[in-house]
Structure formats: C-alpha cells, structure tokens
Coordinates of C-alpha atoms and ligand atoms in Angstrom, one line a residue:
M1 CA -22.8 62.1 256.8
E2 CA -22.2 58.8 258.5
V3 CA -20.6 58.6 262.0
Y4 CA -18.7 55.4 263.1
T5 CA -17.4 54.6 266.5
D6 CA -17.1 50.9 265.9
I7 CA -13.9 50.0 264.0
Y8 CA -15.3 46.8 262.4
K9 CA -18.3 48.6 260.8
F10 CA -16.0 51.4 259.8
R11 CA -13.5 49.1 258.1
K12 CA -16.3 47.5 256.1
V13 CA -17.2 50.9 254.7
I14 CA -13.5 51.6 253.9
K15 CA -13.2 48.3 252.1
Q16 CA -16.3 49.1 250.0
L17 CA -14.9 52.5 249.1
K18 CA -11.6 50.9 248.1
Y19 CA -13.4 48.4 246.0
Q20 CA -15.3 51.2 244.2
N21 CA -11.9 52.9 243.6
R22 CA -12.9 56.0 245.4
S23 CA -10.0 58.2 246.6
I24 CA -10.0 59.1 250.3
A25 CA -8.9 62.3 252.1
L26 CA -8.4 62.0 255.8
V27 CA -8.5 65.0 258.2
P28 CA -7.3 63.8 261.6
T29 CA -8.6 66.1 264.4
M30 CA -9.1 66.1 268.2
G31 CA -12.5 67.7 267.7
N32 CA -13.6 71.2 268.7
I33 CA -14.1 71.8 265.0
H34 CA -13.4 75.4 263.9
R35 CA -12.6 77.4 260.8
A36 CA -9.1 76.1 260.4
H37 CA -10.5 72.5 260.2
F38 CA -12.9 73.7 257.5
E39 CA -9.9 74.7 255.4
L40 CA -8.4 71.2 255.8
I41 CA -11.7 69.6 254.8
R42 CA -12.2 71.9 251.8
N43 CA -8.7 71.1 250.6
G44 CA -9.3 67.4 251.2
R45 CA -12.3 67.6 249.0
K46 CA -10.3 69.2 246.2
H47 CA -8.0 66.2 246.1
A48 CA -10.3 63.2 246.8
D49 CA -13.7 61.8 246.2
I50 CA -14.5 61.1 249.9
V51 CA -13.6 63.2 252.9
I52 CA -13.2 61.4 256.3
V53 CA -12.7 63.3 259.5
S54 CA -11.5 61.5 262.6
I55 CA -12.1 62.9 266.1
F56 CA -10.0 61.4 268.9
V57 CA -8.5 63.3 271.8
N58 CA -5.3 61.3 272.0
P59 CA -4.1 60.9 275.6
M60 CA -0.7 59.6 274.4
Q61 CA 0.3 63.1 273.1
F62 CA -0.6 65.0 276.3
E63 CA 2.2 65.4 278.8
R64 CA -0.1 67.1 281.3
T65 CA -3.2 65.3 282.6
D66 CA -5.0 68.6 283.3
D67 CA -4.4 69.7 279.7
F68 CA -5.9 66.3 278.5
K69 CA -8.9 66.6 280.9
N70 CA -9.6 70.2 280.0
Y71 CA -9.2 69.7 276.3
P72 CA -12.5 71.0 274.8
R73 CA -14.9 68.1 273.9
T74 CA -17.8 69.3 271.8
L75 CA -18.8 66.2 269.8
E76 CA -22.5 67.1 269.2
D77 CA -21.6 70.6 267.9
D78 CA -18.7 69.2 265.9
L79 CA -20.9 66.7 264.1
K80 CA -23.3 69.5 263.1
K81 CA -20.5 71.6 261.7
L82 CA -19.0 68.6 259.8
N83 CA -22.4 67.8 258.4
S84 CA -22.8 71.3 257.1
E85 CA -19.3 71.0 255.5
K86 CA -20.6 67.9 253.7
V87 CA -18.0 65.6 255.2
N88 CA -18.8 62.0 254.1
L89 CA -17.7 60.0 257.1
V90 CA -16.7 60.7 260.6
F91 CA -14.7 58.2 262.7
T92 CA -14.9 58.8 266.5
P93 CA -13.1 55.8 268.0
T94 CA -13.1 55.1 271.7
L95 CA -10.0 55.0 273.9
H96 CA -10.2 51.2 274.0
T97 CA -10.4 51.0 270.2
I98 CA -7.2 52.9 269.7
Y99 CA -5.3 51.5 272.7
P100 CA -6.8 48.1 273.4
S101 CA -4.0 47.0 275.7
G102 CA -3.6 50.4 277.4
I103 CA -1.3 53.3 276.5
D104 CA 1.8 52.0 278.3
K105 CA 1.8 48.6 276.7
H106 CA 1.1 49.8 273.2
T107 CA 3.5 49.6 270.3
F108 CA 4.6 53.1 269.3
V109 CA 6.0 54.8 266.3
K110 CA 8.9 57.2 266.8
V111 CA 10.5 59.5 264.3
P112 CA 14.0 59.9 265.5
G113 CA 15.9 63.2 266.0
I114 CA 13.3 65.7 264.9
S115 CA 10.8 64.5 267.5
D116 CA 13.2 65.3 270.4
I117 CA 14.2 68.8 269.6
L118 CA 12.5 72.2 269.9
E119 CA 8.8 71.6 270.8
G120 CA 9.7 67.9 271.4
A121 CA 12.3 68.8 274.0
L122 CA 9.7 71.0 275.8
R123 CA 7.1 68.3 275.7
P124 CA 8.8 64.9 276.0
G125 CA 6.8 62.1 274.5
H126 CA 4.4 64.5 272.7
F127 CA 5.4 63.7 269.1
L128 CA 5.7 60.0 269.9
G129 CA 2.0 60.1 270.8
V130 CA 1.2 62.1 267.7
T131 CA 3.0 59.7 265.3
T132 CA 1.6 56.6 267.0
V133 CA -2.0 57.7 266.7
V134 CA -1.6 59.2 263.2
N135 CA -0.1 55.9 262.1
K136 CA -3.0 54.0 263.5
L137 CA -5.5 56.3 261.9
F138 CA -3.6 55.9 258.5
N139 CA -3.8 52.1 258.9
I140 CA -7.5 52.1 259.7
V141 CA -8.6 54.7 257.2
Q142 CA -6.1 53.9 254.4
P143 CA -6.4 57.4 252.9
D144 CA -4.8 58.5 249.6
I145 CA -4.1 62.0 251.1
A146 CA -4.1 63.4 254.6
C147 CA -4.4 67.1 255.4
F148 CA -2.6 68.9 258.3
G149 CA -2.3 72.5 259.3
Q150 CA 1.0 74.5 259.1
K151 CA 0.2 75.9 262.5
D152 CA 1.8 72.8 263.9
F153 CA 4.9 73.2 261.8
Q154 CA 7.1 70.6 263.5
Q155 CA 4.3 68.1 263.7
L156 CA 3.8 68.5 260.0
A157 CA 7.5 67.9 259.2
I158 CA 7.5 64.8 261.5
I159 CA 4.5 63.3 259.9
Q160 CA 6.0 64.0 256.5
K161 CA 9.2 62.2 257.5
M162 CA 7.2 59.3 259.0
T163 CA 5.3 58.7 255.8
T164 CA 8.4 58.8 253.7
D165 CA 10.5 56.6 256.1
L166 CA 7.7 54.0 256.4
S167 CA 7.0 54.0 252.6
M168 CA 3.4 54.9 253.1
D169 CA 1.5 55.6 249.9
I170 CA -0.2 58.7 251.4
R171 CA 0.3 62.3 250.2
I172 CA 0.5 64.8 253.0
I173 CA -1.1 68.1 252.2
S174 CA -0.1 71.1 254.3
I175 CA -2.5 73.9 254.7
P176 CA -1.6 77.5 255.7
T177 CA -2.5 78.7 259.2
V178 CA -5.9 80.2 259.4
R179 CA -6.0 83.4 261.5
E180 CA -8.4 85.7 263.2
A181 CA -8.5 89.3 261.8
N182 CA -6.2 90.3 264.7
G183 CA -3.6 87.8 263.6
L184 CA -4.2 85.1 266.3
A185 CA -3.8 81.6 264.9
I186 CA -7.1 79.7 265.2
S187 CA -6.8 76.8 267.5
S188 CA -9.2 74.5 269.5
R189 CA -7.6 75.8 272.8
N190 CA -8.6 79.4 272.0
C191 CA -12.1 78.8 273.4
L192 CA -10.6 78.2 276.8
L193 CA -9.2 81.7 277.0
T194 CA -10.9 84.3 279.2
E195 CA -12.0 87.6 277.7
T196 CA -8.9 89.4 278.9
Q197 CA -6.6 86.6 277.7
T198 CA -8.3 86.7 274.3
Q199 CA -7.3 90.4 274.0
C200 CA -3.7 89.6 274.9
A201 CA -3.3 86.5 272.7
P202 CA -2.7 88.3 269.4
V203 CA 0.6 89.7 270.9
L204 CA 2.2 86.3 270.1
A205 CA 1.5 86.7 266.3
N206 CA 2.4 90.4 266.4
T207 CA 5.7 89.7 268.0
M208 CA 6.4 86.9 265.5
R209 CA 5.7 89.3 262.6
W210 CA 8.1 91.8 264.3
I211 CA 10.9 89.2 264.4
A212 CA 10.2 88.2 260.8
T213 CA 10.6 91.8 259.7
L214 CA 13.9 92.1 261.5
I215 CA 15.3 88.9 260.0
R216 CA 14.1 89.9 256.5
N217 CA 15.9 93.2 257.0
G218 CA 19.1 91.3 257.5
R219 CA 19.4 91.1 261.3
N220 CA 21.1 87.9 262.5
D221 CA 21.7 88.6 266.1
Y222 CA 19.1 86.0 267.0
H223 CA 19.9 85.9 270.7
S224 CA 19.2 89.5 271.3
I225 CA 16.1 89.4 269.0
I226 CA 14.8 86.5 271.1
K227 CA 15.6 88.3 274.3
N228 CA 13.6 91.4 273.2
A229 CA 10.7 89.3 272.0
N230 CA 10.6 87.6 275.4
T231 CA 10.4 91.0 277.1
K232 CA 7.6 92.1 274.7
L233 CA 5.5 89.0 275.4
Q234 CA 6.1 89.2 279.2
A235 CA 5.1 92.9 279.2
N236 CA 1.7 91.9 277.7
G237 CA 1.0 89.1 280.2
L238 CA 2.2 86.1 278.2
K239 CA 4.8 83.6 279.6
P240 CA 6.9 82.6 276.7
T241 CA 8.0 78.9 276.7
E242 CA 9.9 78.9 273.4
I243 CA 11.1 81.2 270.7
F244 CA 13.2 79.3 268.2
I245 CA 14.7 80.8 265.0
C246 CA 16.1 78.0 262.9
D247 CA 16.5 76.5 259.4
A248 CA 13.0 75.5 258.3
T249 CA 14.2 72.4 256.5
T250 CA 16.8 71.0 259.0
F251 CA 15.4 72.5 262.2
Q252 CA 19.1 73.3 263.0
T253 CA 20.9 76.6 263.4
I254 CA 20.7 79.0 260.5
T255 CA 23.7 78.8 258.2
K256 CA 24.9 80.6 255.0
Q257 CA 23.1 77.8 253.1
T258 CA 19.7 78.4 254.8
T259 CA 17.2 79.7 252.3
K260 CA 14.1 79.5 254.5
A261 CA 14.1 80.2 258.2
V262 CA 11.2 79.4 260.6
I263 CA 10.3 81.3 263.8
L264 CA 8.6 78.9 266.2
M265 CA 6.9 80.4 269.2
S266 CA 4.9 79.3 272.1
A267 CA 3.7 81.0 275.3
F268 CA 1.3 80.4 278.2
L269 CA -1.6 82.7 278.8
G270 CA -2.8 81.5 282.2
R271 CA -2.9 77.7 281.8
I272 CA -3.4 77.8 278.0
R273 CA -0.3 77.3 275.9
L274 CA -0.5 79.0 272.5
I275 CA 1.7 78.1 269.6
D276 CA 2.5 79.8 266.3
N277 CA 5.1 79.9 263.6
Q278 CA 6.2 81.8 260.5
I279 CA 8.4 81.0 257.6
V280 CA 10.9 83.7 256.5
N281 CA 12.5 83.5 253.1
L282 CA 16.1 84.5 253.3
L283 CA 17.9 86.2 250.4
N284 CA 21.3 84.7 250.1
Ligands
PAF301 O1 -3.0 68.3 265.3 C1 -3.8 67.6 265.9 O2 -5.0 67.9 266.1 C2 -3.4 66.2 266.5 O3 -2.0 66.3 266.9 C3 -3.6 65.0 265.6 C4 -2.8 65.2 264.3 C5 -5.1 64.9 265.2 C6 -3.2 63.7 266.2 O4 -3.9 63.5 267.4

C-alpha cells in the first residue's frame, strides 16, 4: 500500500493508472477507519481494479469548531487497518493542499434545495463543505466509482445529484449501514462516547425501528409518532435534534404517491451527535 500526501506525486500515479486502463474505486473518508469503512472498501474492490482511500478531516463541513477539533484522528492506526484490507493507495492531503487560498476564499460547489433542508437546515453550510471537498477529491483521484455509506442518507442523495448535475462520469455506489449487534450504526464518533453513553446509544436505532413498524402498520399520524419518539429518546438520556419522516426520493412530505419513506434521526449524547436513518417501503 502506498500513501501519498503530496498531490503532484499522487497525480503522477493516477495518470499512470489511467494510462494502464485500470479502473479506480474511491472511498472518501475522514479517517478513524472502522468496520463500516471496510464494507465500502470491499465493495469498491468488487467493482474496480484499484481501491483508493482518502483521509481528510474537512474543516469546511464542520459548523462547530469543537467538533472539528475533537474529531478522532488516528492516522497511524488507520494506515495499518487499510493495509490489512489490501487497499492500493491512500491519499492524505494537508489542509493547504485542499484549500490553498484558505476556506473562506475557496470556490465552492453547492447542490441547491436538498442541501438546505432537514440535516442541512440544522447544520447550515455542512453539505456545501461536503460537496466542495468530494468534488475536489473526484477531480484529483478521477475515480470510475465512489463508495458512500447509506448511514449518511441525505449526503448520499446530494452527492448523487451533484454527479448527475455536473455530468461526472462516476458511478456512486451506496452501501447499507453497518451496525453493532445492539443495532447502533457504526460511526467514527462512537469512540468518543463514554461507557454509559455507549449503553444508551442503541436507543436511537431501537426508536427508529419502532417508528418504522408503526408506519408499516399503516399509521400516518407522523406528528404524534415523532412526539412519542422524542419522549422515548429523552427518557433514555438522549437529546433529539431531528426526527423527520419524509418521502425518501423527494425529501418532502409523504403523499399518496410515496412508495418509499425515510425516517431520519439525530440526537445528542453529551456533546456527541449520533445520526441514523431507515427506509420504509409503503404499500399503496
Ligand atoms: O462521510 C464522510 O466521512 C465525509 O462527509 C466525506 C464524504 C468523506 C467528505 O468529507
């Protein structure tokens, strides 16, 4: 496995791979590699000759400086894990490589509409940071496919729209959420939870499954379902920030035409914000 921080050297390797007609899968990450990343890597390998993982904690997508500062950075350990997963190349750019003129003066890429609603309304500027950096990584790596987890459901939809809108010749592969045995969605931030918080965390996924069952059973009084779910979460020490039940394709209110709904949830446990989502197929 080769690790590149220098963009010029890295680009030379990419050029060579392109010249050799090798297909490339990109797995963009912010590091703190865990089991869910392994799934992305393994799927990348299924679809391409070369798997490249990027590790960059992107300040543009954090709206809280303490969250950015505290984001787990475990590069040495990450490289060992990626090496054992037989990743071909790792790209670990510096802040200056990605934002040479600083974040504020940088050109950005914004997907309209969908970036400003739901999670985007709670975290203004977050998706703009995501699409800008993913765009840059796509331009640098020039992958044939790129793998993203369904845990960040809205992010995935935004990236899909961005690639379509900007006519990028990149196939976006979406990978189902990887969970602990207790249902908790695996995430880099989980390692920041205390022991007690780790015990409370699965309540988020449990509550989501409870909502999904109600909806599947025909309940459509979403306001009261959300109210009860909020109470459940609070009773277990979580501070819910969002529970949205909407059309999984349009991200708008569920209508008679909706065939797939999505439950999007997030909650704070202490200073750590957990997110999760579940698709519910509706019988019309
Ligand atoms: O999902 C993530 O880890 C990040 O949002 C991504 C896609 C690597 C962009 O920084």
